Amino acid sequence: MNRTRRTRRAAAAALAALGALTLAACGGDAATTEPAAGAERHVAFLAPSTSLRALAYDYPNLAVRLQERCGDCVVDLYTAADQAEQNRQGARAIADGAQALVVVAADGAQAGELVRGAAAADVPVVAYDRLVKDVPLDYYVSFDGGAVGELGAQAILDAVGDRADEGVVVMLQGDPADNNAGLFAAGAHSVLDGRVTIAAERSVAGWSADQAEVEMAAALQQLGGRPLLGVYTAYDGLAAGALEALTAAGYSGVPITGQDAEVGALQRILAGTQTMTVFKDLPAQARATADLLADVLAGEQPATTTTTDNGAGRVPTVLLRPEAVGEADIASEVLGSGYTTADALCAGAASALCREAGITG
């Protein structure tokens, strides 16, 4: 079991270091520390071990905000390689006395065992970012997945302009095990279908940049000599992999989208090799979840914005709105929100790009 317990002081230190971190896949485990002495209430945050954002944004912001709202609350972080391990971690957290679970499901279709076990122990579960399906669920906090796909697809349409009948578009979708991937895809198709010709559409297991490169190379074989007008990808890591394949095949200047406003993607946008990214304010999502948890642990009715049908009923939901970010928006939207820093964005070779864009530390 990959398990991390951190004190509130460690969470604050992690939060202070956010600007230096880049969102990317990560297979390593965080160092283990002991829970704060005398802490009375524990919340377990369970996430896939492949998600660095859990360490860089979700966990520290959640831990700090919850401590502000609930002085005797401690958030324990667990990372798992797959859903079976995550289910075991959830059971262990409950046995250890966790009073709530926040779950970024490794596989939302297979996480029902975890949620049912929590319900049997009368422990509330918040599905975080990824919906857990077909089981009664207490709460869900995420971004509007359909809107994410719509924003990326609209950027492709804008780039194509009146040339839609002159070529084709390729789509790289996310991991089929992640419920969000389907939401992003549906949103993108609602914009692109009937307006462009989609020559190839492929899903990328594990949201892997390396696999995206493989899938993009295969998609290029399906073009049949037709000009490539744009590449819609559902994540910045997929965009990075797709660009590797495009470069190897001799393509340049092809409009390409992404999601998550990773530092690498922002640098590619400044360099002109990626068109845009969909920005989701992850610290705001974590803080909204902490506020919900503080109310629940205090025995109060938490504020939600809507409900979501997960196949077993309507789940009280906090749904946040994403934003499209191009070069002109990086300073105001991404840096202005504190999501990352100019020092992190403009490090190394990117310093010249920042100067050209008028971004300074």
GROMACS .gro file of C-alpha atoms in nm:
model
  361
    1MET     CA    1   0.000   0.000   0.000
    2ASN     CA    2   0.141   0.336  -0.105
    3ARG     CA    3   0.034   0.561   0.174
    4THR     CA    4   0.130   0.915   0.272
    5ARG     CA    5   0.034   1.079   0.598
    6ARG     CA    6   0.132   1.441   0.632
    7THR     CA    7   0.088   1.699   0.901
    8ARG     CA    8  -0.077   2.032   0.847
    9ARG     CA    9   0.268   2.192   0.854
   10ALA     CA   10   0.382   1.961   0.575
   11ALA     CA   11   0.073   2.050   0.376
   12ALA     CA   12   0.148   2.420   0.409
   13ALA     CA   13   0.505   2.360   0.294
   14ALA     CA   14   0.380   2.164  -0.004
   15LEU     CA   15   0.138   2.442  -0.091
   16ALA     CA   16   0.418   2.700  -0.082
   17ALA     CA   17   0.612   2.491  -0.336
   18LEU     CA   18   0.328   2.457  -0.588
   19GLY     CA   19   0.464   2.710  -0.831
   20ALA     CA   20   0.774   2.504  -0.896
   21LEU     CA   21   0.583   2.190  -0.988
   22THR     CA   22   0.464   2.080  -1.332
   23LEU     CA   23   0.157   1.864  -1.386
   24ALA     CA   24   0.267   1.535  -1.540
   25ALA     CA   25   0.234   1.163  -1.497
   26CYS     CA   26   0.439   1.038  -1.204
   27GLY     CA   27   0.484   0.683  -1.081
   28GLY     CA   28   0.676   0.762  -0.764
   29ASP     CA   29   0.546   0.771  -0.408
   30ALA     CA   30   0.561   1.061  -0.168
   31ALA     CA   31   0.759   1.030   0.154
   32THR     CA   32   0.565   0.904   0.453
   33THR     CA   33   0.533   1.115   0.767
   34GLU     CA   34   0.336   1.072   1.085
   35PRO     CA   35  -0.002   1.238   1.144
   36ALA     CA   36  -0.017   1.544   1.367
   37ALA     CA   37  -0.007   1.460   1.735
   38GLY     CA   38  -0.347   1.483   1.899
   39ALA     CA   39  -0.537   1.512   1.571
   40GLU     CA   40  -0.894   1.402   1.627
   41ARG     CA   41  -1.047   1.380   1.280
   42HIS     CA   42  -0.895   1.230   0.968
   43VAL     CA   43  -1.005   1.262   0.606
   44ALA     CA   44  -0.854   1.020   0.353
   45PHE     CA   45  -0.764   1.154   0.010
   46LEU     CA   46  -0.722   0.863  -0.233
   47ALA     CA   47  -0.569   0.920  -0.578
   48PRO     CA   48  -0.398   0.724  -0.857
   49SER     CA   49  -0.020   0.711  -0.822
   50THR     CA   50   0.008   0.833  -1.184
   51SER     CA   51  -0.135   1.174  -1.096
   52LEU     CA   52   0.121   1.433  -0.990
   53ARG     CA   53  -0.158   1.693  -0.968
   54ALA     CA   54  -0.281   1.511  -0.658
   55LEU     CA   55   0.050   1.596  -0.491
   56ALA     CA   56   0.103   1.935  -0.652
   57TYR     CA   57  -0.242   2.089  -0.623
   58ASP     CA   58  -0.526   1.876  -0.492
   59TYR     CA   59  -0.390   1.738  -0.168
   60PRO     CA   60  -0.201   2.042  -0.032
   61ASN     CA   61  -0.476   2.291  -0.114
   62LEU     CA   62  -0.740   2.060   0.032
   63ALA     CA   63  -0.535   2.001   0.347
   64VAL     CA   64  -0.462   2.367   0.411
   65ARG     CA   65  -0.818   2.485   0.346
   66LEU     CA   66  -0.974   2.211   0.558
   67GLN     CA   67  -0.741   2.293   0.846
   68GLU     CA   68  -0.853   2.656   0.820
   69ARG     CA   69  -1.216   2.549   0.843
   70CYS     CA   70  -1.170   2.257   1.082
   71GLY     CA   71  -0.880   2.306   1.321
   72ASP     CA   72  -0.859   1.943   1.437
   73CYS     CA   73  -0.884   1.790   1.087
   74VAL     CA   74  -0.594   1.617   0.912
   75VAL     CA   75  -0.593   1.494   0.551
   76ASP     CA   76  -0.412   1.164   0.484
   77LEU     CA   77  -0.297   1.101   0.127
   78TYR     CA   78  -0.305   0.753  -0.029
   79THR     CA   79  -0.180   0.677  -0.381
   80ALA     CA   80  -0.263   0.355  -0.565
   81ALA     CA   81  -0.145   0.186  -0.883
   82ASP     CA   82  -0.491   0.053  -0.970
   83GLN     CA   83  -0.848   0.038  -0.846
   84ALA     CA   84  -0.805  -0.287  -0.656
   85GLU     CA   85  -0.528  -0.131  -0.449
   86GLN     CA   86  -0.730   0.187  -0.401
   87ASN     CA   87  -1.025  -0.017  -0.275
   88ARG     CA   88  -0.799  -0.178  -0.017
   89GLN     CA   89  -0.665   0.161   0.084
   90GLY     CA   90  -1.016   0.293   0.134
   91ALA     CA   91  -1.103  -0.001   0.357
   92ARG     CA   92  -0.785   0.054   0.558
   93ALA     CA   93  -0.857   0.425   0.599
   94ILE     CA   94  -1.203   0.347   0.729
   95ALA     CA   95  -1.064   0.086   0.968
   96ASP     CA   96  -0.815   0.347   1.090
   97GLY     CA   97  -1.099   0.584   1.172
   98ALA     CA   98  -1.127   0.815   0.871
   99GLN     CA   99  -1.443   1.024   0.900
  100ALA     CA  100  -1.467   1.100   0.527
  101LEU     CA  101  -1.313   0.983   0.200
  102VAL     CA  102  -1.222   1.199  -0.099
  103VAL     CA  103  -1.169   0.967  -0.396
  104VAL     CA  104  -1.006   1.031  -0.731
  105ALA     CA  105  -1.102   0.692  -0.868
  106ALA     CA  106  -0.834   0.497  -1.051
  107ASP     CA  107  -1.124   0.341  -1.244
  108GLY     CA  108  -1.463   0.500  -1.182
  109ALA     CA  109  -1.647   0.195  -1.311
  110GLN     CA  110  -1.468  -0.032  -1.061
  111ALA     CA  111  -1.474   0.187  -0.749
  112GLY     CA  112  -1.818   0.077  -0.629
  113GLU     CA  113  -1.669  -0.163  -0.374
  114LEU     CA  114  -1.489   0.125  -0.205
  115VAL     CA  115  -1.802   0.345  -0.193
  116ARG     CA  116  -2.025   0.064  -0.068
  117GLY     CA  117  -1.777  -0.015   0.209
  118ALA     CA  118  -1.775   0.347   0.318
  119ALA     CA  119  -2.155   0.361   0.317
  120ALA     CA  120  -2.172   0.052   0.535
  121ALA     CA  121  -1.944   0.227   0.786
  122ASP     CA  122  -2.147   0.550   0.761
  123VAL     CA  123  -1.846   0.736   0.619
  124PRO     CA  124  -1.934   0.999   0.353
  125VAL     CA  125  -1.756   0.983   0.016
  126VAL     CA  126  -1.674   1.273  -0.213
  127ALA     CA  127  -1.595   1.165  -0.569
  128TYR     CA  128  -1.325   1.413  -0.665
  129ASP     CA  129  -1.279   1.510  -1.029
  130ARG     CA  130  -1.384   1.162  -1.153
  131LEU     CA  131  -1.737   1.034  -1.107
  132VAL     CA  132  -1.789   0.694  -0.946
  133LYS     CA  133  -2.075   0.527  -1.128
  134ASP     CA  134  -2.361   0.290  -1.053
  135VAL     CA  135  -2.345   0.309  -0.674
  136PRO     CA  136  -2.517   0.550  -0.431
  137LEU     CA  137  -2.272   0.837  -0.378
  138ASP     CA  138  -2.273   1.123  -0.130
  139TYR     CA  139  -2.105   1.406  -0.323
  140TYR     CA  140  -1.920   1.488  -0.645
  141VAL     CA  141  -1.684   1.784  -0.707
  142SER     CA  142  -1.545   1.841  -1.053
  143PHE     CA  143  -1.528   2.070  -1.354
  144ASP     CA  144  -1.788   2.074  -1.629
  145GLY     CA  145  -1.643   1.800  -1.848
  146GLY     CA  146  -1.866   1.875  -2.143
  147ALA     CA  147  -1.751   2.236  -2.140
  148VAL     CA  148  -1.386   2.122  -2.137
  149GLY     CA  149  -1.440   1.935  -2.463
  150GLU     CA  150  -1.639   2.220  -2.614
  151LEU     CA  151  -1.365   2.473  -2.547
  152GLY     CA  152  -1.095   2.260  -2.708
  153ALA     CA  153  -1.313   2.179  -3.007
  154GLN     CA  154  -1.408   2.543  -3.059
  155ALA     CA  155  -1.039   2.630  -3.071
  156ILE     CA  156  -0.998   2.379  -3.354
  157LEU     CA  157  -1.294   2.529  -3.541
  158ASP     CA  158  -1.156   2.877  -3.495
  159ALA     CA  159  -0.817   2.768  -3.630
  160VAL     CA  160  -0.972   2.586  -3.928
  161GLY     CA  161  -1.192   2.881  -4.021
  162ASP     CA  162  -1.336   2.853  -4.370
  163ARG     CA  163  -1.096   2.573  -4.469
  164ALA     CA  164  -1.308   2.291  -4.324
  165ASP     CA  165  -1.364   2.131  -4.665
  166GLU     CA  166  -0.991   2.136  -4.747
  167GLY     CA  167  -0.875   1.867  -4.506
  168VAL     CA  168  -0.941   1.661  -4.193
  169VAL     CA  169  -0.907   1.662  -3.814
  170VAL     CA  170  -0.765   1.399  -3.576
  171MET     CA  171  -0.897   1.351  -3.221
  172LEU     CA  172  -0.700   1.197  -2.932
  173GLN     CA  173  -0.929   1.118  -2.640
  174GLY     CA  174  -0.833   1.025  -2.285
  175ASP     CA  175  -0.825   0.703  -2.087
  176PRO     CA  176  -1.151   0.506  -2.128
  177ALA     CA  177  -1.127   0.405  -1.759
  178ASP     CA  178  -1.174   0.770  -1.660
  179ASN     CA  179  -1.536   0.886  -1.673
  180ASN     CA  180  -1.415   1.236  -1.758
  181ALA     CA  181  -1.272   1.117  -2.088
  182GLY     CA  182  -1.620   1.039  -2.212
  183LEU     CA  183  -1.749   1.378  -2.100
  184PHE     CA  184  -1.467   1.559  -2.278
  185ALA     CA  185  -1.527   1.356  -2.594
  186ALA     CA  186  -1.901   1.422  -2.594
  187GLY     CA  187  -1.845   1.794  -2.551
  188ALA     CA  188  -1.592   1.804  -2.834
  189HIS     CA  189  -1.816   1.611  -3.071
  190SER     CA  190  -2.107   1.845  -2.997
  191VAL     CA  191  -1.898   2.122  -3.153
  192LEU     CA  192  -1.707   1.941  -3.429
  193ASP     CA  193  -1.959   1.693  -3.568
  194GLY     CA  194  -2.101   1.809  -3.901
  195ARG     CA  195  -1.852   2.096  -3.920
  196VAL     CA  196  -1.525   1.915  -3.994
  197THR     CA  197  -1.426   1.573  -4.120
  198ILE     CA  198  -1.277   1.358  -3.844
  199ALA     CA  199  -1.030   1.126  -4.013
  200ALA     CA  200  -0.924   0.938  -3.700
  201GLU     CA  201  -1.024   0.924  -3.334
  202ARG     CA  202  -0.824   0.727  -3.079
  203SER     CA  203  -0.834   0.680  -2.703
  204VAL     CA  204  -0.509   0.692  -2.506
  205ALA     CA  205  -0.479   0.451  -2.214
  206GLY     CA  206  -0.349   0.601  -1.892
  207TRP     CA  207  -0.343   0.952  -2.042
  208SER     CA  208   0.013   0.861  -2.146
  209ALA     CA  209   0.217   1.102  -2.358
  210ASP     CA  210   0.421   0.811  -2.492
  211GLN     CA  211   0.107   0.624  -2.595
  212ALA     CA  212  -0.034   0.943  -2.747
  213GLU     CA  213   0.271   0.956  -2.973
  214VAL     CA  214   0.200   0.599  -3.084
  215GLU     CA  215  -0.170   0.670  -3.143
  216MET     CA  216  -0.096   0.990  -3.333
  217ALA     CA  217   0.151   0.813  -3.559
  218ALA     CA  218  -0.115   0.551  -3.633
  219ALA     CA  219  -0.377   0.820  -3.696
  220LEU     CA  220  -0.153   0.987  -3.952
  221GLN     CA  221  -0.157   0.663  -4.150
  222GLN     CA  222  -0.535   0.699  -4.182
  223LEU     CA  223  -0.525   1.040  -4.351
  224GLY     CA  224  -0.489   0.895  -4.698
  225GLY     CA  225  -0.303   1.199  -4.822
  226ARG     CA  226  -0.566   1.446  -4.702
  227PRO     CA  227  -0.431   1.767  -4.543
  228LEU     CA  228  -0.434   1.774  -4.163
  229LEU     CA  229  -0.617   2.085  -4.042
  230GLY     CA  230  -0.595   2.030  -3.667
  231VAL     CA  231  -0.552   1.789  -3.377
  232TYR     CA  232  -0.792   1.793  -3.084
  233THR     CA  233  -0.640   1.635  -2.773
  234ALA     CA  234  -0.808   1.606  -2.436
  235TYR     CA  235  -0.497   1.671  -2.224
  236ASP     CA  236  -0.168   1.860  -2.249
  237GLY     CA  237   0.032   1.539  -2.210
  238LEU     CA  238  -0.148   1.395  -2.513
  239ALA     CA  239  -0.067   1.713  -2.705
  240ALA     CA  240   0.302   1.669  -2.619
  241GLY     CA  241   0.301   1.311  -2.746
  242ALA     CA  242   0.106   1.404  -3.058
  243LEU     CA  243   0.354   1.680  -3.137
  244GLU     CA  244   0.639   1.429  -3.121
  245ALA     CA  245   0.465   1.214  -3.381
  246LEU     CA  246   0.381   1.513  -3.598
  247THR     CA  247   0.740   1.637  -3.593
  248ALA     CA  248   0.874   1.292  -3.677
  249ALA     CA  249   0.636   1.277  -3.974
  250GLY     CA  250   0.743   1.619  -4.101
  251TYR     CA  251   0.440   1.822  -3.994
  252SER     CA  252   0.468   2.170  -3.846
  253GLY     CA  253   0.226   2.446  -3.760
  254VAL     CA  254  -0.074   2.215  -3.712
  255PRO     CA  255  -0.325   2.362  -3.463
  256ILE     CA  256  -0.340   2.144  -3.152
  257THR     CA  257  -0.533   2.172  -2.827
  258GLY     CA  258  -0.483   2.047  -2.473
  259GLN     CA  259  -0.611   2.067  -2.118
  260ASP     CA  260  -0.475   2.137  -1.768
  261ALA     CA  261  -0.249   2.439  -1.832
  262GLU     CA  262   0.064   2.240  -1.754
  263VAL     CA  263   0.380   2.450  -1.752
  264GLY     CA  264   0.514   2.258  -2.051
  265ALA     CA  265   0.194   2.330  -2.244
  266LEU     CA  266   0.206   2.699  -2.156
  267GLN     CA  267   0.563   2.709  -2.285
  268ARG     CA  268   0.453   2.538  -2.607
  269ILE     CA  269   0.177   2.796  -2.646
  270LEU     CA  270   0.434   3.074  -2.608
  271ALA     CA  271   0.650   2.896  -2.866
  272GLY     CA  272   0.358   2.859  -3.107
  273THR     CA  273   0.360   2.480  -3.119
  274GLN     CA  274   0.039   2.432  -2.916
  275THR     CA  275  -0.266   2.644  -2.990
  276MET     CA  276  -0.436   2.655  -2.651
  277THR     CA  277  -0.512   2.469  -2.332
  278VAL     CA  278  -0.822   2.439  -2.118
  279PHE     CA  279  -0.747   2.588  -1.778
  280LYS     CA  280  -0.907   2.437  -1.469
  281ASP     CA  281  -0.838   2.618  -1.143
  282LEU     CA  282  -0.736   2.311  -0.943
  283PRO     CA  283  -0.671   2.499  -0.617
  284ALA     CA  284  -1.026   2.636  -0.636
  285GLN     CA  285  -1.158   2.283  -0.681
  286ALA     CA  286  -0.965   2.163  -0.377
  287ARG     CA  287  -1.086   2.456  -0.166
  288ALA     CA  288  -1.447   2.396  -0.270
  289THR     CA  289  -1.410   2.034  -0.163
  290ALA     CA  290  -1.262   2.135   0.171
  291ASP     CA  291  -1.552   2.373   0.233
  292LEU     CA  292  -1.798   2.096   0.154
  293LEU     CA  293  -1.618   1.856   0.388
  294ALA     CA  294  -1.603   2.112   0.669
  295ASP     CA  295  -1.980   2.152   0.651
  296VAL     CA  296  -2.040   1.778   0.639
  297LEU     CA  297  -1.809   1.711   0.937
  298ALA     CA  298  -1.984   1.988   1.128
  299GLY     CA  299  -2.320   1.821   1.067
  300GLU     CA  300  -2.436   2.096   0.832
  301GLN     CA  301  -2.589   2.075   0.485
  302PRO     CA  302  -2.314   2.166   0.234
  303ALA     CA  303  -2.380   2.404  -0.053
  304THR     CA  304  -2.380   2.241  -0.398
  305THR     CA  305  -2.448   2.382  -0.743
  306THR     CA  306  -2.630   2.099  -0.922
  307THR     CA  307  -2.680   1.721  -0.925
  308THR     CA  308  -2.526   1.452  -1.143
  309ASP     CA  309  -2.680   1.119  -1.246
  310ASN     CA  310  -2.422   0.848  -1.179
  311GLY     CA  311  -2.654   0.561  -1.273
  312ALA     CA  312  -2.768   0.501  -0.915
  313GLY     CA  313  -2.932   0.835  -0.847
  314ARG     CA  314  -2.879   1.209  -0.847
  315VAL     CA  315  -2.554   1.300  -0.668
  316PRO     CA  316  -2.524   1.644  -0.503
  317THR     CA  317  -2.255   1.816  -0.707
  318VAL     CA  318  -2.023   2.115  -0.706
  319LEU     CA  319  -1.941   2.183  -1.070
  320LEU     CA  320  -1.678   2.442  -1.165
  321ARG     CA  321  -1.632   2.609  -1.504
  322PRO     CA  322  -1.313   2.573  -1.711
  323GLU     CA  323  -1.160   2.847  -1.928
  324ALA     CA  324  -0.988   2.850  -2.267
  325VAL     CA  325  -0.635   2.988  -2.248
  326GLY     CA  326  -0.423   3.106  -2.539
  327GLU     CA  327  -0.104   3.311  -2.537
  328ALA     CA  328  -0.286   3.634  -2.455
  329ASP     CA  329  -0.453   3.476  -2.150
  330ILE     CA  330  -0.155   3.316  -1.976
  331ALA     CA  331  -0.056   3.615  -1.764
  332SER     CA  332  -0.405   3.722  -1.661
  333GLU     CA  333  -0.578   3.385  -1.617
  334VAL     CA  334  -0.310   3.133  -1.521
  335LEU     CA  335  -0.045   3.344  -1.351
  336GLY     CA  336  -0.303   3.587  -1.213
  337SER     CA  337  -0.484   3.306  -1.034
  338GLY     CA  338  -0.166   3.185  -0.864
  339TYR     CA  339  -0.197   2.849  -1.040
  340THR     CA  340   0.171   2.868  -1.133
  341THR     CA  341   0.439   3.137  -1.121
  342ALA     CA  342   0.628   3.337  -1.381
  343ASP     CA  343   0.952   3.196  -1.238
  344ALA     CA  344   0.835   2.839  -1.306
  345LEU     CA  345   0.695   2.926  -1.649
  346CYS     CA  346   0.998   3.126  -1.763
  347ALA     CA  347   1.273   2.896  -1.639
  348GLY     CA  348   1.561   2.804  -1.866
  349ALA     CA  349   1.508   2.826  -2.240
  350ALA     CA  350   1.155   2.959  -2.190
  351SER     CA  351   1.289   3.289  -2.054
  352ALA     CA  352   1.323   3.431  -2.404
  353LEU     CA  353   0.966   3.328  -2.489
  354CYS     CA  354   0.840   3.503  -2.177
  355ARG     CA  355   1.025   3.821  -2.260
  356GLU     CA  356   0.871   3.821  -2.609
  357ALA     CA  357   0.526   3.777  -2.453
  358GLY     CA  358   0.586   4.049  -2.195
  359ILE     CA  359   0.580   3.805  -1.902
  360THR     CA  360   0.825   3.882  -1.623
  361GLY     CA  361   0.892   3.725  -1.284
   0.00000   0.00000   0.00000
